[in-house]
Amino acid sequence: MNQSIIVVKLGGTDGVDFSAICKDAAELLKQNIQLVLVHGGSAEANSLGEALGAPPKFITSPSGYTSRYTDRKTLEIFVMAVNGKINTLLVEQLQMLGINALGLSGLDGKLMQATRKDSIQSIENGKRKIIRDDYTGKIECVNTELLQTLLAGGYLPVIAPMAVSEKGEALNVDGDRAAAMVSSALKAEALILLTAVPGLI
Amino acid sequence: MNQSIIVVKLGGTDGVDFSAICKDAAELLKQNIQLVLVHGGSAEANSLGEALGAPPKFITSPSGYTSRYTDRKTLEIFVMAVNGKINTLLVEQLQMLGINALGLSGLDGKLMQATRKDSIQSIENGKRKIIRDDYTGKIECVNTELLQTLLAGGYLPVIAPMAVSEKGEALNVDGDRAAAMVSSALKAEALILLTAVPGLI
């Protein structure tokens, strides 16, 4: 019989209590449920960017949608904050609870492949501008086999919201979509999206 | 017949030309050789620490041996620079060459387990001092099965010099020893240690 799989997305804003979630994860694993965690990291990336003199910038599309402008410098900051600090320290917290966690980003083993637009349009002060150095993407597929191999080996995958482009570039991707795509690829029984709840910590 | 395995250690100081090494890796893979890369990152960790107002500190043991003092703040900087930036951008470079690289630190899946000393002695201004918040360790064993599973799946593991303590803590470890332990665990045909060569870039 296949074990049930649950995918949990941890929000990237301040206020999510990772330690409580890690303890809940330990309880679920005792009930023979397989888990995959997907995390965000926008707050950490913003504060690292500010500390390094590169505060976050945002793009507003002609249709009014606002997203983080990820030029190469911002991408490197995002990598450090999200794939470095948040992912590693989450794996550490889980290891300290006796859970054999394993951190990955979507670049690792092409875990999440995404399309990157060659250029995007932005509206600045009412004027239309073309941006060509934005490293964001939309996840199109997940390496299900890699996740299944890790789950079968008894590991708990902890996934950072980055993907690999067709050319092999690192891309910043939406964490909620990452969690949804992983959940769908694994035919997970449940996808749980946790966002910051004031007062939780 | 088992494929030959080669472990390559890339130095952590400035001046190592990662792009040339990635191209060499692509050539070796064409010859049906399995590869594992282990990298350092001390220069990157130093410069990030300086940018964040936490320059590196060093400890001199009573026997005269000097090592990086890794308190919790330094550990977080090390994690961002080494497991975040260097590991991820190395995986990206390899993916751009069509190599399915997969980045790991020793915390991931308990890839490298190390012992951490409860306290270490340091000599400062001729006086002996006890330090209890140093997150460094000595690697004692490697999760060979995890590496073999990844190699069998066609992935190229890229390993950051961090390990997990018996309690699950993240530890800064020596990259050369990491490479040697991985090489020994995999019964690698060769271990290649590359250090910075002035003029290479």
Coordinates of C-alpha atoms in Angstrom, one line a residue:
Chain A
M1 CA 0.0 0.0 0.0
N2 CA 1.3 3.4 -0.9
Q3 CA 1.8 5.8 2.1
S4 CA -0.1 9.0 2.2
I5 CA 1.9 12.1 1.2
I6 CA 1.2 15.6 2.6
V7 CA 2.9 18.7 1.1
V8 CA 3.2 21.7 3.5
K9 CA 4.0 25.2 2.3
L10 CA 5.5 27.5 4.9
G11 CA 5.0 31.2 4.2
G12 CA 7.9 33.5 3.4
T13 CA 6.7 36.5 5.4
D14 CA 7.6 37.2 9.0
G15 CA 5.8 35.5 11.8
V16 CA 5.6 31.9 10.7
D17 CA 6.7 29.8 13.7
F18 CA 9.0 27.2 12.0
S19 CA 9.7 25.4 15.3
A20 CA 6.0 24.6 15.9
I21 CA 5.7 23.4 12.3
C22 CA 8.8 21.2 12.7
K23 CA 7.3 19.6 15.8
D24 CA 4.0 18.9 14.0
A25 CA 6.0 17.4 11.1
A26 CA 7.6 15.0 13.6
E27 CA 4.1 13.9 14.8
L28 CA 2.9 13.3 11.3
L29 CA 5.9 11.2 10.4
K30 CA 5.2 9.0 13.4
Q31 CA 1.8 8.3 11.9
N32 CA 3.5 6.9 8.8
I33 CA 2.7 9.8 6.6
Q34 CA 5.3 11.0 4.1
L35 CA 5.9 14.7 4.1
V36 CA 7.4 17.3 1.8
L37 CA 8.0 20.9 2.9
V38 CA 8.1 23.9 0.6
H39 CA 9.1 27.2 2.0
G40 CA 9.2 30.9 1.0
G41 CA 11.7 33.5 2.1
S42 CA 10.7 37.0 0.8
A43 CA 11.0 38.7 4.2
E44 CA 14.5 37.2 4.7
A45 CA 15.6 38.2 1.2
N46 CA 14.3 41.7 1.7
S47 CA 16.2 42.2 5.0
L48 CA 19.4 40.8 3.6
G49 CA 19.1 43.0 0.5
E50 CA 18.6 46.0 2.7
A51 CA 21.7 45.0 4.9
L52 CA 23.7 44.7 1.7
G53 CA 22.6 48.0 0.2
A54 CA 20.3 46.5 -2.4
P55 CA 16.7 46.9 -1.1
P56 CA 14.0 45.0 -3.0
K57 CA 12.5 46.6 -6.1
F58 CA 9.2 45.7 -7.6
I59 CA 7.8 45.7 -11.1
T60 CA 4.2 46.6 -12.0
S61 CA 3.0 44.9 -15.2
P62 CA 0.7 46.7 -17.7
S63 CA -2.2 44.6 -16.2
G64 CA -1.4 46.0 -12.7
Y65 CA 0.3 42.8 -11.2
T66 CA 3.2 43.6 -8.9
S67 CA 6.2 41.2 -8.6
R68 CA 9.7 41.3 -7.2
Y69 CA 12.3 42.5 -9.8
T70 CA 15.0 39.9 -9.7
D71 CA 18.1 41.2 -11.5
R72 CA 21.3 39.2 -11.2
K73 CA 22.3 40.9 -7.9
T74 CA 18.9 40.3 -6.4
L75 CA 19.0 36.7 -7.5
E76 CA 22.3 36.2 -5.6
I77 CA 20.8 37.8 -2.5
F78 CA 17.7 35.6 -2.9
V79 CA 19.9 32.5 -3.2
M80 CA 21.8 33.4 0.0
A81 CA 18.7 34.2 2.1
V82 CA 16.3 31.6 0.8
N83 CA 18.3 28.6 -0.4
G84 CA 21.1 29.3 2.0
K85 CA 19.8 30.5 5.3
I86 CA 16.1 29.5 5.4
N87 CA 16.5 26.2 3.8
T88 CA 19.6 25.1 5.7
L89 CA 18.3 26.3 9.1
L90 CA 15.0 24.6 8.5
V91 CA 16.8 21.3 7.7
E92 CA 18.9 21.9 10.9
Q93 CA 15.7 22.3 13.0
L94 CA 14.3 19.1 11.6
Q95 CA 17.6 17.2 12.1
M96 CA 17.6 18.3 15.8
L97 CA 14.2 16.7 16.1
G98 CA 15.6 13.4 14.7
I99 CA 14.0 13.9 11.2
N100 CA 16.2 13.1 8.3
A101 CA 15.5 16.2 6.3
L102 CA 17.2 17.0 3.0
G103 CA 17.2 20.5 1.5
L104 CA 16.9 21.1 -2.2
S105 CA 16.1 24.0 -4.6
G106 CA 14.4 23.5 -7.9
L107 CA 17.8 23.7 -9.6
D108 CA 19.0 20.6 -7.8
G109 CA 18.6 17.6 -10.1
K110 CA 16.2 19.8 -12.2
L111 CA 13.6 19.3 -9.4
M112 CA 11.5 22.2 -10.8
Q113 CA 11.8 23.3 -14.4
A114 CA 10.4 26.8 -15.3
T115 CA 10.0 29.0 -18.3
R116 CA 11.7 32.4 -18.2
K117 CA 10.5 35.2 -20.3
D118 CA 13.1 36.9 -22.5
S119 CA 11.6 40.2 -21.7
I120 CA 8.9 41.6 -19.5
Q121 CA 7.0 44.9 -19.6
S122 CA 6.9 47.2 -16.6
I123 CA 5.0 50.4 -16.1
E124 CA 7.2 53.1 -14.4
N125 CA 5.8 56.6 -13.9
G126 CA 3.1 55.9 -16.5
K127 CA 5.7 54.8 -19.1
R128 CA 6.1 51.3 -20.5
K129 CA 9.6 49.8 -20.1
I130 CA 11.1 46.6 -21.3
I131 CA 13.1 44.6 -18.8
R132 CA 15.5 41.9 -20.0
D133 CA 17.4 40.9 -16.9
D134 CA 14.6 39.5 -14.7
Y135 CA 15.4 36.1 -13.3
T136 CA 11.9 34.9 -12.5
G137 CA 10.0 32.0 -14.0
K138 CA 6.8 30.0 -14.0
I139 CA 7.2 26.3 -12.9
E140 CA 6.1 23.9 -15.7
C141 CA 7.2 20.5 -14.4
V142 CA 8.6 18.7 -11.4
N143 CA 11.1 15.8 -11.3
T144 CA 8.7 13.4 -9.5
E145 CA 11.2 10.5 -9.7
L146 CA 13.8 12.4 -7.7
L147 CA 11.2 13.2 -4.9
Q148 CA 9.9 9.6 -4.9
T149 CA 13.5 8.2 -4.6
L150 CA 14.2 10.5 -1.6
L151 CA 10.9 9.7 0.1
A152 CA 11.4 6.0 -0.4
G153 CA 14.9 6.4 1.2
G154 CA 13.3 7.9 4.3
Y155 CA 14.2 11.5 3.7
L156 CA 12.0 14.5 4.2
P157 CA 12.5 16.9 1.2
V158 CA 12.7 20.6 2.1
I159 CA 12.3 22.7 -1.0
A160 CA 13.3 26.3 -1.7
P161 CA 11.3 28.3 -4.2
M162 CA 13.8 28.4 -7.0
A163 CA 13.7 26.6 -10.4
V164 CA 15.9 25.9 -13.3
S165 CA 15.2 27.5 -16.8
E166 CA 15.5 25.5 -20.0
K167 CA 19.0 27.0 -20.4
G168 CA 20.0 26.0 -16.9
E169 CA 19.6 29.4 -15.2
A170 CA 18.5 29.8 -11.6
L171 CA 15.1 31.4 -11.3
N172 CA 13.1 32.9 -8.5
V173 CA 9.7 31.3 -8.5
D174 CA 6.4 31.6 -6.6
G175 CA 6.5 29.3 -3.6
D176 CA 2.7 28.7 -3.5
R177 CA 2.8 27.5 -7.1
A178 CA 5.9 25.4 -6.3
A179 CA 4.0 23.7 -3.5
A180 CA 1.0 23.1 -5.7
M181 CA 3.1 21.6 -8.5
V182 CA 4.9 19.3 -6.1
S183 CA 1.6 18.3 -4.5
S184 CA 0.1 17.5 -7.9
A185 CA 3.3 15.6 -9.2
L186 CA 3.3 13.4 -6.1
K187 CA -0.5 12.9 -6.1
A188 CA -0.4 14.1 -2.5
E189 CA -3.4 13.5 -0.3
A190 CA -3.3 17.1 1.0
L191 CA -1.6 20.4 0.3
I192 CA -1.5 22.7 3.4
L193 CA -0.6 26.3 2.8
L194 CA 0.5 28.0 6.1
T195 CA 0.8 31.8 6.1
A196 CA 1.9 34.1 8.8
V197 CA -0.6 34.4 11.6
P198 CA 0.0 37.4 13.9
G199 CA 0.4 36.2 17.5
L200 CA 1.5 32.7 16.6
I201 CA 5.0 33.4 17.9
Chain B
M1 CA 31.1 -3.3 -14.1
N2 CA 31.2 -0.4 -11.7
Q3 CA 31.9 3.0 -13.1
S4 CA 35.0 4.9 -12.0
I5 CA 34.3 7.7 -9.5
I6 CA 36.4 10.8 -9.2
V7 CA 36.0 13.3 -6.3
V8 CA 37.1 16.9 -7.0
K9 CA 37.7 19.5 -4.3
L10 CA 37.4 23.1 -5.4
G11 CA 39.3 25.6 -3.2
G12 CA 37.5 28.2 -1.1
T13 CA 39.9 31.0 -1.7
D14 CA 39.7 33.6 -4.5
G15 CA 41.1 32.7 -7.9
V16 CA 39.7 29.3 -8.6
D17 CA 38.1 29.4 -12.1
F18 CA 34.8 27.5 -11.5
S19 CA 33.8 27.8 -15.2
A20 CA 36.9 26.0 -16.5
I21 CA 36.3 23.3 -13.9
C22 CA 32.7 22.9 -14.9
K23 CA 33.8 22.4 -18.5
D24 CA 36.3 19.8 -17.5
A25 CA 33.6 18.1 -15.5
A26 CA 31.4 17.9 -18.6
E27 CA 34.3 16.2 -20.5
L28 CA 34.8 13.6 -17.8
L29 CA 31.1 12.8 -17.7
K30 CA 31.3 12.1 -21.5
Q31 CA 33.9 9.5 -20.7
N32 CA 31.5 7.6 -18.5
I33 CA 33.2 8.7 -15.3
Q34 CA 31.0 9.5 -12.2
L35 CA 31.9 12.7 -10.5
V36 CA 31.4 14.3 -7.1
L37 CA 32.4 17.9 -6.4
V38 CA 33.2 19.3 -3.0
H39 CA 33.7 23.0 -2.6
G40 CA 35.0 25.5 -0.1
G41 CA 33.9 29.1 0.4
S42 CA 36.0 30.8 3.0
A43 CA 36.7 33.9 0.9
E44 CA 33.0 34.3 0.1
A45 CA 32.1 33.9 3.8
N46 CA 34.7 36.5 4.8
S47 CA 33.5 39.1 2.3
L48 CA 29.9 38.6 3.2
G49 CA 30.7 38.8 6.9
E50 CA 32.5 42.1 6.2
A51 CA 29.6 43.5 4.2
L52 CA 27.3 42.6 7.1
G53 CA 29.5 44.1 9.8
A54 CA 30.7 40.8 11.1
P55 CA 34.2 40.3 9.9
P56 CA 35.8 36.8 10.4
K57 CA 37.5 36.1 13.7
F58 CA 40.0 33.4 14.3
I59 CA 41.0 31.2 17.3
T60 CA 44.5 30.1 18.2
S61 CA 44.6 26.8 20.1
P62 CA 47.1 26.2 22.9
S63 CA 49.1 24.1 20.4
G64 CA 49.3 27.1 18.0
Y65 CA 46.7 25.9 15.4
T66 CA 44.5 28.8 14.0
S67 CA 40.9 28.2 12.9
R68 CA 37.8 30.3 12.0
Y69 CA 35.7 31.1 15.1
T70 CA 32.2 30.1 14.1
D71 CA 29.7 31.5 16.6
R72 CA 26.0 31.3 15.7
K73 CA 26.1 34.6 13.7
T74 CA 29.2 33.5 11.7
L75 CA 27.5 30.1 11.1
E76 CA 24.5 31.9 9.5
I77 CA 26.8 34.0 7.3
F78 CA 28.8 30.8 6.4
V79 CA 25.5 29.1 5.5
M80 CA 24.4 32.0 3.2
A81 CA 27.7 32.4 1.5
V82 CA 28.8 28.8 1.1
N83 CA 25.6 26.6 1.1
G84 CA 23.6 29.4 -0.5
K85 CA 25.6 31.4 -3.0
I86 CA 28.6 29.2 -3.9
N87 CA 26.7 25.9 -3.9
T88 CA 23.7 27.1 -5.8
L89 CA 25.7 29.1 -8.4
L90 CA 28.0 26.1 -9.0
V91 CA 24.9 23.9 -9.6
E92 CA 23.6 26.6 -12.0
Q93 CA 26.8 26.7 -14.0
L94 CA 26.7 22.9 -14.3
Q95 CA 23.1 22.9 -15.3
M96 CA 23.9 25.5 -18.0
L97 CA 26.4 23.0 -19.4
G98 CA 23.7 20.3 -19.5
I99 CA 25.0 18.5 -16.4
N100 CA 22.3 17.4 -13.9
A101 CA 24.0 18.7 -10.8
L102 CA 22.4 18.4 -7.3
G103 CA 23.6 20.6 -4.4
L104 CA 23.8 19.2 -0.9
S105 CA 25.4 20.2 2.4
G106 CA 26.4 17.6 5.0
L107 CA 23.2 18.4 6.9
D108 CA 21.1 17.1 4.0
G109 CA 20.1 13.5 4.7
K110 CA 22.9 13.4 7.3
L111 CA 25.3 13.3 4.3
M112 CA 28.3 14.1 6.6
Q113 CA 28.2 13.5 10.3
A114 CA 30.7 15.3 12.6
T115 CA 31.6 15.6 16.2
R116 CA 31.4 19.0 17.8
K117 CA 33.4 19.8 20.9
D118 CA 31.4 21.1 23.8
S119 CA 34.2 23.6 24.5
I120 CA 37.5 24.6 22.9
Q121 CA 40.4 26.4 24.3
S122 CA 41.8 29.6 22.8
I123 CA 44.8 31.7 23.6
E124 CA 44.1 35.4 23.6
N125 CA 46.8 37.9 24.5
G126 CA 48.6 35.1 26.3
K127 CA 45.6 34.1 28.3
R128 CA 43.7 30.8 28.0
K129 CA 40.0 31.2 27.3
I130 CA 37.2 28.6 27.0
I131 CA 34.9 29.0 24.1
R132 CA 31.5 27.2 24.1
D133 CA 29.7 28.6 21.1
D134 CA 31.9 27.4 18.3
Y135 CA 30.0 25.5 15.6
T136 CA 32.8 23.6 13.9
G137 CA 33.3 19.9 13.8
K138 CA 35.3 17.0 12.5
I139 CA 33.6 14.7 10.0
E140 CA 33.4 11.2 11.2
C141 CA 31.2 9.4 8.7
V142 CA 29.5 9.9 5.3
N143 CA 26.1 8.6 4.1
T144 CA 27.5 6.6 1.3
E145 CA 24.1 5.1 0.4
L146 CA 22.6 8.6 -0.4
L147 CA 25.5 9.5 -2.7
Q148 CA 25.3 6.1 -4.4
T149 CA 21.6 6.5 -5.0
L150 CA 22.1 10.0 -6.5
L151 CA 25.0 8.8 -8.7
A152 CA 23.0 5.9 -9.9
G153 CA 20.2 8.3 -10.8
G154 CA 22.5 10.2 -13.0
Y155 CA 23.0 13.2 -10.8
L156 CA 26.3 15.0 -10.0
P157 CA 26.4 15.8 -6.3
V158 CA 27.9 19.2 -5.4
I159 CA 28.8 19.2 -1.7
A160 CA 29.1 22.2 0.6
P161 CA 31.5 21.9 3.6
M162 CA 29.0 21.6 6.4
A163 CA 28.1 18.7 8.5
V164 CA 25.5 17.7 11.1
S165 CA 26.4 17.0 14.7
E166 CA 25.0 14.1 16.7
K167 CA 22.4 16.5 18.1
G168 CA 21.4 17.7 14.6
E169 CA 23.3 21.0 14.7
A170 CA 24.8 22.6 11.6
L171 CA 28.6 22.7 11.7
N172 CA 31.3 24.3 9.6
V173 CA 33.8 21.7 8.6
D174 CA 37.0 21.5 6.7
G175 CA 36.4 21.1 3.0
D176 CA 39.6 19.1 2.3
R177 CA 38.6 16.5 4.9
A178 CA 35.1 16.5 3.6
A179 CA 36.4 15.6 0.1
A180 CA 38.8 13.0 1.5
M181 CA 36.0 11.3 3.5
V182 CA 33.6 11.3 0.5
S183 CA 36.4 9.9 -1.7
S184 CA 37.1 7.1 0.8
A185 CA 33.4 6.3 1.4
L186 CA 32.8 5.9 -2.4
K187 CA 36.1 4.1 -2.9
A188 CA 36.8 6.7 -5.6
E189 CA 39.5 6.1 -8.1
A190 CA 40.9 9.5 -7.6
L191 CA 40.6 12.5 -5.3
I192 CA 41.7 15.8 -7.0
L193 CA 42.4 18.8 -4.8
L194 CA 42.3 22.1 -6.7
T195 CA 43.5 25.2 -5.0
A196 CA 43.8 28.7 -6.2
V197 CA 46.4 29.3 -8.9
P198 CA 47.2 32.9 -9.4
G199 CA 46.8 33.9 -13.0
L200 CA 44.2 31.2 -13.8
I201 CA 41.4 33.7 -14.2

